[in-house]
Amino acid sequence: MSSSFKGKDLFTCQEWTLEELETVFELSRDLKLKFKTGQPTEILKNKTLFMFFFATSTRTRNSFEAAMTQLGGHAHYLAPRTMRLGDPGAPEAIKDTVGVLDRYGHAIAIRCYFPNYGEGEKLIR
């Protein structure tokens, strides 16, 4: 995999070049084929993904956890309601929490759903 992906965020596909997207799709096809044929791959061995979910999801959570396991990594599920985000006694800023998680792991996945268009992207950015 190209080192140009290190530190790269994916907010929208419009922010990536066609070449970058094609590289990701090629890798995806290769990994799916290996999974279907029973070939183990540990491309994410010893890597950690923090999953920060503002909206619950059975399919998204389980697909991320399964993928990390199949690729040799580990996923941590984080629900904001179980953390001290916005807790009146000791509020913790989302930015601070994400900064700490960034130092502990290798990737952060955020899933959010808000009733008003654009709120989720504003929070993430």
mmCIF file with all atom_site columns, N, CA, C and O in Angstrom, residues 2-48:
data_model
loop_
_atom_site.group_PDB
_atom_site.id
_atom_site.type_symbol
_atom_site.label_atom_id
_atom_site.label_alt_id
_atom_site.label_comp_id
_atom_site.label_asym_id
_atom_site.label_entity_id
_atom_site.label_seq_id
_atom_site.pdbx_PDB_ins_code
_atom_site.Cartn_x
_atom_site.Cartn_y
_atom_site.Cartn_z
_atom_site.occupancy
_atom_site.B_iso_or_equiv
_atom_site.pdbx_formal_charge
_atom_site.auth_seq_id
_atom_site.auth_comp_id
_atom_site.auth_asym_id
_atom_site.auth_atom_id
_atom_site.pdbx_PDB_model_num
ATOM 1   N N  . SER A 1 2  ? 0.454   2.220   -0.699 1.00 0.00 ? 2  SER A N  1
ATOM 2   C CA . SER A 1 2  ? 1.210   3.459   -0.803 1.00 0.00 ? 2  SER A CA 1
ATOM 3   C C  . SER A 1 2  ? 1.318   4.158   0.548  1.00 0.00 ? 2  SER A C  1
ATOM 4   O O  . SER A 1 2  ? 0.367   4.218   1.302  1.00 0.00 ? 2  SER A O  1
ATOM 5   N N  . SER A 1 3  ? 2.498   4.681   0.829  1.00 0.00 ? 3  SER A N  1
ATOM 6   C CA . SER A 1 3  ? 2.687   5.400   2.090  1.00 0.00 ? 3  SER A CA 1
ATOM 7   C C  . SER A 1 3  ? 1.944   6.728   2.073  1.00 0.00 ? 3  SER A C  1
ATOM 8   O O  . SER A 1 3  ? 1.818   7.384   3.094  1.00 0.00 ? 3  SER A O  1
ATOM 9   N N  . SER A 1 4  ? 1.435   7.136   0.901  1.00 0.00 ? 4  SER A N  1
ATOM 10  C CA . SER A 1 4  ? 0.726   8.412   0.819  1.00 0.00 ? 4  SER A CA 1
ATOM 11  C C  . SER A 1 4  ? -0.600  8.375   1.570  1.00 0.00 ? 4  SER A C  1
ATOM 12  O O  . SER A 1 4  ? -1.215  9.405   1.780  1.00 0.00 ? 4  SER A O  1
ATOM 13  N N  . PHE A 1 5  ? -1.040  7.185   1.992  1.00 0.00 ? 5  PHE A N  1
ATOM 14  C CA . PHE A 1 5  ? -2.290  7.079   2.740  1.00 0.00 ? 5  PHE A CA 1
ATOM 15  C C  . PHE A 1 5  ? -2.080  7.308   4.239  1.00 0.00 ? 5  PHE A C  1
ATOM 16  O O  . PHE A 1 5  ? -3.040  7.511   4.960  1.00 0.00 ? 5  PHE A O  1
ATOM 17  N N  . LYS A 1 6  ? -0.866  7.279   4.687  1.00 0.00 ? 6  LYS A N  1
ATOM 18  C CA . LYS A 1 6  ? -0.584  7.487   6.112  1.00 0.00 ? 6  LYS A CA 1
ATOM 19  C C  . LYS A 1 6  ? -1.047  8.883   6.514  1.00 0.00 ? 6  LYS A C  1
ATOM 20  O O  . LYS A 1 6  ? -0.681  9.881   5.907  1.00 0.00 ? 6  LYS A O  1
ATOM 21  N N  . GLY A 1 7  ? -1.885  8.909   7.544  1.00 0.00 ? 7  GLY A N  1
ATOM 22  C CA . GLY A 1 7  ? -2.396  10.176  8.041  1.00 0.00 ? 7  GLY A CA 1
ATOM 23  C C  . GLY A 1 7  ? -3.499  10.789  7.197  1.00 0.00 ? 7  GLY A C  1
ATOM 24  O O  . GLY A 1 7  ? -3.906  11.911  7.445  1.00 0.00 ? 7  GLY A O  1
ATOM 25  N N  . LYS A 1 8  ? -3.979  10.058  6.221  1.00 0.00 ? 8  LYS A N  1
ATOM 26  C CA . LYS A 1 8  ? -5.012  10.587  5.319  1.00 0.00 ? 8  LYS A CA 1
ATOM 27  C C  . LYS A 1 8  ? -6.393  10.286  5.879  1.00 0.00 ? 8  LYS A C  1
ATOM 28  O O  . LYS A 1 8  ? -6.678  9.185   6.301  1.00 0.00 ? 8  LYS A O  1
ATOM 29  N N  . ASP A 1 9  ? -7.257  11.286  5.880  1.00 0.00 ? 9  ASP A N  1
ATOM 30  C CA . ASP A 1 9  ? -8.628  11.126  6.350  1.00 0.00 ? 9  ASP A CA 1
ATOM 31  C C  . ASP A 1 9  ? -9.557  10.909  5.173  1.00 0.00 ? 9  ASP A C  1
ATOM 32  O O  . ASP A 1 9  ? -9.280  11.359  4.057  1.00 0.00 ? 9  ASP A O  1
ATOM 33  N N  . LEU A 1 10 ? -10.664 10.224  5.429  1.00 0.00 ? 10 LEU A N  1
ATOM 34  C CA . LEU A 1 10 ? -11.683 10.060  4.399  1.00 0.00 ? 10 LEU A CA 1
ATOM 35  C C  . LEU A 1 10 ? -12.987 10.631  4.938  1.00 0.00 ? 10 LEU A C  1
ATOM 36  O O  . LEU A 1 10 ? -13.663 10.011  5.747  1.00 0.00 ? 10 LEU A O  1
ATOM 37  N N  . PHE A 1 11 ? -13.286 11.845  4.535  1.00 0.00 ? 11 PHE A N  1
ATOM 38  C CA . PHE A 1 11 ? -14.559 12.470  4.883  1.00 0.00 ? 11 PHE A CA 1
ATOM 39  C C  . PHE A 1 11 ? -15.535 12.277  3.724  1.00 0.00 ? 11 PHE A C  1
ATOM 40  O O  . PHE A 1 11 ? -16.667 11.891  3.916  1.00 0.00 ? 11 PHE A O  1
ATOM 41  N N  . THR A 1 12 ? -15.056 12.584  2.524  1.00 0.00 ? 12 THR A N  1
ATOM 42  C CA . THR A 1 12 ? -15.859 12.377  1.326  1.00 0.00 ? 12 THR A CA 1
ATOM 43  C C  . THR A 1 12 ? -14.936 11.887  0.219  1.00 0.00 ? 12 THR A C  1
ATOM 44  O O  . THR A 1 12 ? -13.732 12.161  0.231  1.00 0.00 ? 12 THR A O  1
ATOM 45  N N  . CYS A 1 13 ? -15.504 11.167  -0.724 1.00 0.00 ? 13 CYS A N  1
ATOM 46  C CA . CYS A 1 13 ? -14.704 10.677  -1.857 1.00 0.00 ? 13 CYS A CA 1
ATOM 47  C C  . CYS A 1 13 ? -14.222 11.834  -2.734 1.00 0.00 ? 13 CYS A C  1
ATOM 48  O O  . CYS A 1 13 ? -13.219 11.698  -3.431 1.00 0.00 ? 13 CYS A O  1
ATOM 49  N N  . GLN A 1 14 ? -14.914 12.962  -2.692 1.00 0.00 ? 14 GLN A N  1
ATOM 50  C CA . GLN A 1 14 ? -14.517 14.106  -3.504 1.00 0.00 ? 14 GLN A CA 1
ATOM 51  C C  . GLN A 1 14 ? -13.167 14.675  -3.080 1.00 0.00 ? 14 GLN A C  1
ATOM 52  O O  . GLN A 1 14 ? -12.532 15.392  -3.841 1.00 0.00 ? 14 GLN A O  1
ATOM 53  N N  . GLU A 1 15 ? -12.728 14.360  -1.873 1.00 0.00 ? 15 GLU A N  1
ATOM 54  C CA . GLU A 1 15 ? -11.454 14.881  -1.382 1.00 0.00 ? 15 GLU A CA 1
ATOM 55  C C  . GLU A 1 15 ? -10.276 13.983  -1.747 1.00 0.00 ? 15 GLU A C  1
ATOM 56  O O  . GLU A 1 15 ? -9.138  14.311  -1.413 1.00 0.00 ? 15 GLU A O  1
ATOM 57  N N  . TRP A 1 16 ? -10.548 12.871  -2.394 1.00 0.00 ? 16 TRP A N  1
ATOM 58  C CA . TRP A 1 16 ? -9.499  11.947  -2.816 1.00 0.00 ? 16 TRP A CA 1
ATOM 59  C C  . TRP A 1 16 ? -9.387  11.965  -4.329 1.00 0.00 ? 16 TRP A C  1
ATOM 60  O O  . TRP A 1 16 ? -10.355 12.219  -5.038 1.00 0.00 ? 16 TRP A O  1
ATOM 61  N N  . THR A 1 17 ? -8.197  11.651  -4.830 1.00 0.00 ? 17 THR A N  1
ATOM 62  C CA . THR A 1 17 ? -8.019  11.581  -6.277 1.00 0.00 ? 17 THR A CA 1
ATOM 63  C C  . THR A 1 17 ? -8.592  10.258  -6.793 1.00 0.00 ? 17 THR A C  1
ATOM 64  O O  . THR A 1 17 ? -8.778  9.302   -6.029 1.00 0.00 ? 17 THR A O  1
ATOM 65  N N  . LEU A 1 18 ? -8.842  10.213  -8.075 1.00 0.00 ? 18 LEU A N  1
ATOM 66  C CA . LEU A 1 18 ? -9.339  8.989   -8.690 1.00 0.00 ? 18 LEU A CA 1
ATOM 67  C C  . LEU A 1 18 ? -8.328  7.853   -8.513 1.00 0.00 ? 18 LEU A C  1
ATOM 68  O O  . LEU A 1 18 ? -8.698  6.717   -8.222 1.00 0.00 ? 18 LEU A O  1
ATOM 69  N N  . GLU A 1 19 ? -7.046  8.164   -8.631 1.00 0.00 ? 19 GLU A N  1
ATOM 70  C CA . GLU A 1 19 ? -5.993  7.160   -8.446 1.00 0.00 ? 19 GLU A CA 1
ATOM 71  C C  . GLU A 1 19 ? -6.013  6.591   -7.023 1.00 0.00 ? 19 GLU A C  1
ATOM 72  O O  . GLU A 1 19 ? -5.870  5.380   -6.824 1.00 0.00 ? 19 GLU A O  1
ATOM 73  N N  . GLU A 1 20 ? -6.204  7.446   -6.034 1.00 0.00 ? 20 GLU A N  1
ATOM 74  C CA . GLU A 1 20 ? -6.270  6.974   -4.653 1.00 0.00 ? 20 GLU A CA 1
ATOM 75  C C  . GLU A 1 20 ? -7.471  6.059   -4.439 1.00 0.00 ? 20 GLU A C  1
ATOM 76  O O  . GLU A 1 20 ? -7.358  5.005   -3.809 1.00 0.00 ? 20 GLU A O  1
ATOM 77  N N  . LEU A 1 21 ? -8.614  6.453   -4.963 1.00 0.00 ? 21 LEU A N  1
ATOM 78  C CA . LEU A 1 21 ? -9.812  5.625   -4.829 1.00 0.00 ? 21 LEU A CA 1
ATOM 79  C C  . LEU A 1 21 ? -9.641  4.287   -5.537 1.00 0.00 ? 21 LEU A C  1
ATOM 80  O O  . LEU A 1 21 ? -10.011 3.239   -5.013 1.00 0.00 ? 21 LEU A O  1
ATOM 81  N N  . GLU A 1 22 ? -9.057  4.299   -6.722 1.00 0.00 ? 22 GLU A N  1
ATOM 82  C CA . GLU A 1 22 ? -8.824  3.052   -7.458 1.00 0.00 ? 22 GLU A CA 1
ATOM 83  C C  . GLU A 1 22 ? -7.887  2.129   -6.687 1.00 0.00 ? 22 GLU A C  1
ATOM 84  O O  . GLU A 1 22 ? -8.087  0.915   -6.652 1.00 0.00 ? 22 GLU A O  1
ATOM 85  N N  . THR A 1 23 ? -6.871  2.686   -6.052 1.00 0.00 ? 23 THR A N  1
ATOM 86  C CA . THR A 1 23 ? -5.951  1.888   -5.240 1.00 0.00 ? 23 THR A CA 1
ATOM 87  C C  . THR A 1 23 ? -6.698  1.213   -4.098 1.00 0.00 ? 23 THR A C  1
ATOM 88  O O  . THR A 1 23 ? -6.508  0.025   -3.825 1.00 0.00 ? 23 THR A O  1
ATOM 89  N N  . VAL A 1 24 ? -7.569  1.965   -3.418 1.00 0.00 ? 24 VAL A N  1
ATOM 90  C CA . VAL A 1 24 ? -8.350  1.410   -2.312 1.00 0.00 ? 24 VAL A CA 1
ATOM 91  C C  . VAL A 1 24 ? -9.279  0.311   -2.820 1.00 0.00 ? 24 VAL A C  1
ATOM 92  O O  . VAL A 1 24 ? -9.404  -0.754  -2.202 1.00 0.00 ? 24 VAL A O  1
ATOM 93  N N  . PHE A 1 25 ? -9.930  0.528   -3.963 1.00 0.00 ? 25 PHE A N  1
ATOM 94  C CA . PHE A 1 25 ? -10.841 -0.488  -4.510 1.00 0.00 ? 25 PHE A CA 1
ATOM 95  C C  . PHE A 1 25 ? -10.089 -1.745  -4.938 1.00 0.00 ? 25 PHE A C  1
ATOM 96  O O  . PHE A 1 25 ? -10.580 -2.861  -4.756 1.00 0.00 ? 25 PHE A O  1
ATOM 97  N N  . GLU A 1 26 ? -8.893  -1.591  -5.516 1.00 0.00 ? 26 GLU A N  1
ATOM 98  C CA . GLU A 1 26 ? -8.083  -2.754  -5.897 1.00 0.00 ? 26 GLU A CA 1
ATOM 99  C C  . GLU A 1 26 ? -7.697  -3.568  -4.664 1.00 0.00 ? 26 GLU A C  1
ATOM 100 O O  . GLU A 1 26 ? -7.782  -4.797  -4.664 1.00 0.00 ? 26 GLU A O  1
ATOM 101 N N  . LEU A 1 27 ? -7.257  -2.896  -3.630 1.00 0.00 ? 27 LEU A N  1
ATOM 102 C CA . LEU A 1 27 ? -6.894  -3.571  -2.392 1.00 0.00 ? 27 LEU A CA 1
ATOM 103 C C  . LEU A 1 27 ? -8.112  -4.267  -1.801 1.00 0.00 ? 27 LEU A C  1
ATOM 104 O O  . LEU A 1 27 ? -8.028  -5.407  -1.346 1.00 0.00 ? 27 LEU A O  1
ATOM 105 N N  . SER A 1 28 ? -9.250  -3.599  -1.833 1.00 0.00 ? 28 SER A N  1
ATOM 106 C CA . SER A 1 28 ? -10.490 -4.186  -1.323 1.00 0.00 ? 28 SER A CA 1
ATOM 107 C C  . SER A 1 28 ? -10.846 -5.469  -2.066 1.00 0.00 ? 28 SER A C  1
ATOM 108 O O  . SER A 1 28 ? -11.197 -6.483  -1.457 1.00 0.00 ? 28 SER A O  1
ATOM 109 N N  . ARG A 1 29 ? -10.754 -5.428  -3.394 1.00 0.00 ? 29 ARG A N  1
ATOM 110 C CA . ARG A 1 29 ? -11.044 -6.633  -4.200 1.00 0.00 ? 29 ARG A CA 1
ATOM 111 C C  . ARG A 1 29 ? -10.096 -7.772  -3.831 1.00 0.00 ? 29 ARG A C  1
ATOM 112 O O  . ARG A 1 29 ? -10.502 -8.916  -3.661 1.00 0.00 ? 29 ARG A O  1
ATOM 113 N N  . ASP A 1 30 ? -8.821  -7.454  -3.678 1.00 0.00 ? 30 ASP A N  1
ATOM 114 C CA . ASP A 1 30 ? -7.822  -8.464  -3.328 1.00 0.00 ? 30 ASP A CA 1
ATOM 115 C C  . ASP A 1 30 ? -8.120  -9.074  -1.958 1.00 0.00 ? 30 ASP A C  1
ATOM 116 O O  . ASP A 1 30 ? -8.077  -10.296 -1.790 1.00 0.00 ? 30 ASP A O  1
ATOM 117 N N  . LEU A 1 31 ? -8.429  -8.237  -0.979 1.00 0.00 ? 31 LEU A N  1
ATOM 118 C CA . LEU A 1 31 ? -8.712  -8.738  0.363  1.00 0.00 ? 31 LEU A CA 1
ATOM 119 C C  . LEU A 1 31 ? -9.995  -9.563  0.408  1.00 0.00 ? 31 LEU A C  1
ATOM 120 O O  . LEU A 1 31 ? -10.064 -10.578 1.105  1.00 0.00 ? 31 LEU A O  1
ATOM 121 N N  . LYS A 1 32 ? -11.011 -9.168  -0.346 1.00 0.00 ? 32 LYS A N  1
ATOM 122 C CA . LYS A 1 32 ? -12.260 -9.940  -0.400 1.00 0.00 ? 32 LYS A CA 1
ATOM 123 C C  . LYS A 1 32 ? -12.011 -11.311 -1.025 1.00 0.00 ? 32 LYS A C  1
ATOM 124 O O  . LYS A 1 32 ? -12.552 -12.318 -0.560 1.00 0.00 ? 32 LYS A O  1
ATOM 125 N N  . LEU A 1 33 ? -11.207 -11.366 -2.067 1.00 0.00 ? 33 LEU A N  1
ATOM 126 C CA . LEU A 1 33 ? -10.879 -12.634 -2.717 1.00 0.00 ? 33 LEU A CA 1
ATOM 127 C C  . LEU A 1 33 ? -10.128 -13.545 -1.757 1.00 0.00 ? 33 LEU A C  1
ATOM 128 O O  . LEU A 1 33 ? -10.434 -14.739 -1.650 1.00 0.00 ? 33 LEU A O  1
ATOM 129 N N  . LYS A 1 34 ? -9.176  -12.986 -1.049 1.00 0.00 ? 34 LYS A N  1
ATOM 130 C CA . LYS A 1 34 ? -8.424  -13.783 -0.067 1.00 0.00 ? 34 LYS A CA 1
ATOM 131 C C  . LYS A 1 34 ? -9.348  -14.314 1.024  1.00 0.00 ? 34 LYS A C  1
ATOM 132 O O  . LYS A 1 34 ? -9.226  -15.462 1.452  1.00 0.00 ? 34 LYS A O  1
ATOM 133 N N  . PHE A 1 35 ? -10.289 -13.491 1.473  1.00 0.00 ? 35 PHE A N  1
ATOM 134 C CA . PHE A 1 35 ? -11.231 -13.936 2.502  1.00 0.00 ? 35 PHE A CA 1
ATOM 135 C C  . PHE A 1 35 ? -12.100 -15.078 1.967  1.00 0.00 ? 35 PHE A C  1
ATOM 136 O O  . PHE A 1 35 ? -12.281 -16.093 2.639  1.00 0.00 ? 35 PHE A O  1
ATOM 137 N N  . LYS A 1 36 ? -12.614 -14.924 0.757  1.00 0.00 ? 36 LYS A N  1
ATOM 138 C CA . LYS A 1 36 ? -13.484 -15.950 0.162  1.00 0.00 ? 36 LYS A CA 1
ATOM 139 C C  . LYS A 1 36 ? -12.758 -17.272 -0.049 1.00 0.00 ? 36 LYS A C  1
ATOM 140 O O  . LYS A 1 36 ? -13.364 -18.331 0.035  1.00 0.00 ? 36 LYS A O  1
ATOM 141 N N  . THR A 1 37 ? -11.472 -17.207 -0.328 1.00 0.00 ? 37 THR A N  1
ATOM 142 C CA . THR A 1 37 ? -10.710 -18.431 -0.597 1.00 0.00 ? 37 THR A CA 1
ATOM 143 C C  . THR A 1 37 ? -9.992  -18.948 0.648  1.00 0.00 ? 37 THR A C  1
ATOM 144 O O  . THR A 1 37 ? -9.205  -19.884 0.563  1.00 0.00 ? 37 THR A O  1
ATOM 145 N N  . GLY A 1 38 ? -10.248 -18.320 1.779  1.00 0.00 ? 38 GLY A N  1
ATOM 146 C CA . GLY A 1 38 ? -9.675  -18.801 3.038  1.00 0.00 ? 38 GLY A CA 1
ATOM 147 C C  . GLY A 1 38 ? -8.217  -18.474 3.240  1.00 0.00 ? 38 GLY A C  1
ATOM 148 O O  . GLY A 1 38 ? -7.561  -19.081 4.086  1.00 0.00 ? 38 GLY A O  1
ATOM 149 N N  . GLN A 1 39 ? -7.699  -17.516 2.486  1.00 0.00 ? 39 GLN A N  1
ATOM 150 C CA . GLN A 1 39 ? -6.297  -17.118 2.652  1.00 0.00 ? 39 GLN A CA 1
ATOM 151 C C  . GLN A 1 39 ? -6.203  -16.068 3.752  1.00 0.00 ? 39 GLN A C  1
ATOM 152 O O  . GLN A 1 39 ? -6.743  -14.978 3.608  1.00 0.00 ? 39 GLN A O  1
ATOM 153 N N  . PRO A 1 40 ? -5.535  -16.385 4.839  1.00 0.00 ? 40 PRO A N  1
ATOM 154 C CA . PRO A 1 40 ? -5.436  -15.389 5.913  1.00 0.00 ? 40 PRO A CA 1
ATOM 155 C C  . PRO A 1 40 ? -4.562  -14.207 5.498  1.00 0.00 ? 40 PRO A C  1
ATOM 156 O O  . PRO A 1 40 ? -3.614  -14.352 4.739  1.00 0.00 ? 40 PRO A O  1
ATOM 157 N N  . THR A 1 41 ? -4.932  -13.063 5.978  1.00 0.00 ? 41 THR A N  1
ATOM 158 C CA . THR A 1 41 ? -4.114  -11.878 5.748  1.00 0.00 ? 41 THR A CA 1
ATOM 159 C C  . THR A 1 41 ? -4.102  -11.077 7.040  1.00 0.00 ? 41 THR A C  1
ATOM 160 O O  . THR A 1 41 ? -5.116  -10.952 7.711  1.00 0.00 ? 41 THR A O  1
ATOM 161 N N  . GLU A 1 42 ? -2.957  -10.608 7.391  1.00 0.00 ? 42 GLU A N  1
ATOM 162 C CA . GLU A 1 42 ? -2.821  -9.828  8.621  1.00 0.00 ? 42 GLU A CA 1
ATOM 163 C C  . GLU A 1 42 ? -2.266  -8.449  8.297  1.00 0.00 ? 42 GLU A C  1
ATOM 164 O O  . GLU A 1 42 ? -1.357  -7.961  8.957  1.00 0.00 ? 42 GLU A O  1
ATOM 165 N N  . ILE A 1 43 ? -2.847  -7.834  7.289  1.00 0.00 ? 43 ILE A N  1
ATOM 166 C CA . ILE A 1 43 ? -2.381  -6.521  6.849  1.00 0.00 ? 43 ILE A CA 1
ATOM 167 C C  . ILE A 1 43 ? -2.497  -5.465  7.950  1.00 0.00 ? 43 ILE A C  1
ATOM 168 O O  . ILE A 1 43 ? -1.792  -4.477  7.946  1.00 0.00 ? 43 ILE A O  1
ATOM 169 N N  . LEU A 1 44 ? -3.385  -5.708  8.926  1.00 0.00 ? 44 LEU A N  1
ATOM 170 C CA . LEU A 1 44 ? -3.559  -4.772  10.041 1.00 0.00 ? 44 LEU A CA 1
ATOM 171 C C  . LEU A 1 44 ? -3.112  -5.372  11.375 1.00 0.00 ? 44 LEU A C  1
ATOM 172 O O  . LEU A 1 44 ? -3.582  -4.967  12.440 1.00 0.00 ? 44 LEU A O  1
ATOM 173 N N  . LYS A 1 45 ? -2.171  -6.315  11.304 1.00 0.00 ? 45 LYS A N  1
ATOM 174 C CA . LYS A 1 45 ? -1.680  -6.959  12.519 1.00 0.00 ? 45 LYS A CA 1
ATOM 175 C C  . LYS A 1 45 ? -1.176  -5.913  13.507 1.00 0.00 ? 45 LYS A C  1
ATOM 176 O O  . LYS A 1 45 ? -0.423  -5.008  13.151 1.00 0.00 ? 45 LYS A O  1
ATOM 177 N N  . ASN A 1 46 ? -1.626  -6.069  14.752 1.00 0.00 ? 46 ASN A N  1
ATOM 178 C CA . ASN A 1 46 ? -1.238  -5.180  15.848 1.00 0.00 ? 46 ASN A CA 1
ATOM 179 C C  . ASN A 1 46 ? -1.681  -3.727  15.644 1.00 0.00 ? 46 ASN A C  1
ATOM 180 O O  . ASN A 1 46 ? -1.083  -2.811  16.212 1.00 0.00 ? 46 ASN A O  1
ATOM 181 N N  . LYS A 1 47 ? -2.705  -3.522  14.833 1.00 0.00 ? 47 LYS A N  1
ATOM 182 C CA . LYS A 1 47 ? -3.247  -2.177  14.630 1.00 0.00 ? 47 LYS A CA 1
ATOM 183 C C  . LYS A 1 47 ? -4.566  -2.058  15.386 1.00 0.00 ? 47 LYS A C  1
ATOM 184 O O  . LYS A 1 47 ? -5.305  -3.023  15.550 1.00 0.00 ? 47 LYS A O  1
ATOM 185 N N  . THR A 1 48 ? -4.870  -0.856  15.836 1.00 0.00 ? 48 THR A N  1
ATOM 186 C CA . THR A 1 48 ? -6.071  -0.604  16.621 1.00 0.00 ? 48 THR A CA 1
ATOM 187 C C  . THR A 1 48 ? -6.956  0.412   15.923 1.00 0.00 ? 48 THR A C  1
ATOM 188 O O  . THR A 1 48 ? -6.481  1.462   15.485 1.00 0.00 ? 48 THR A O  1
#
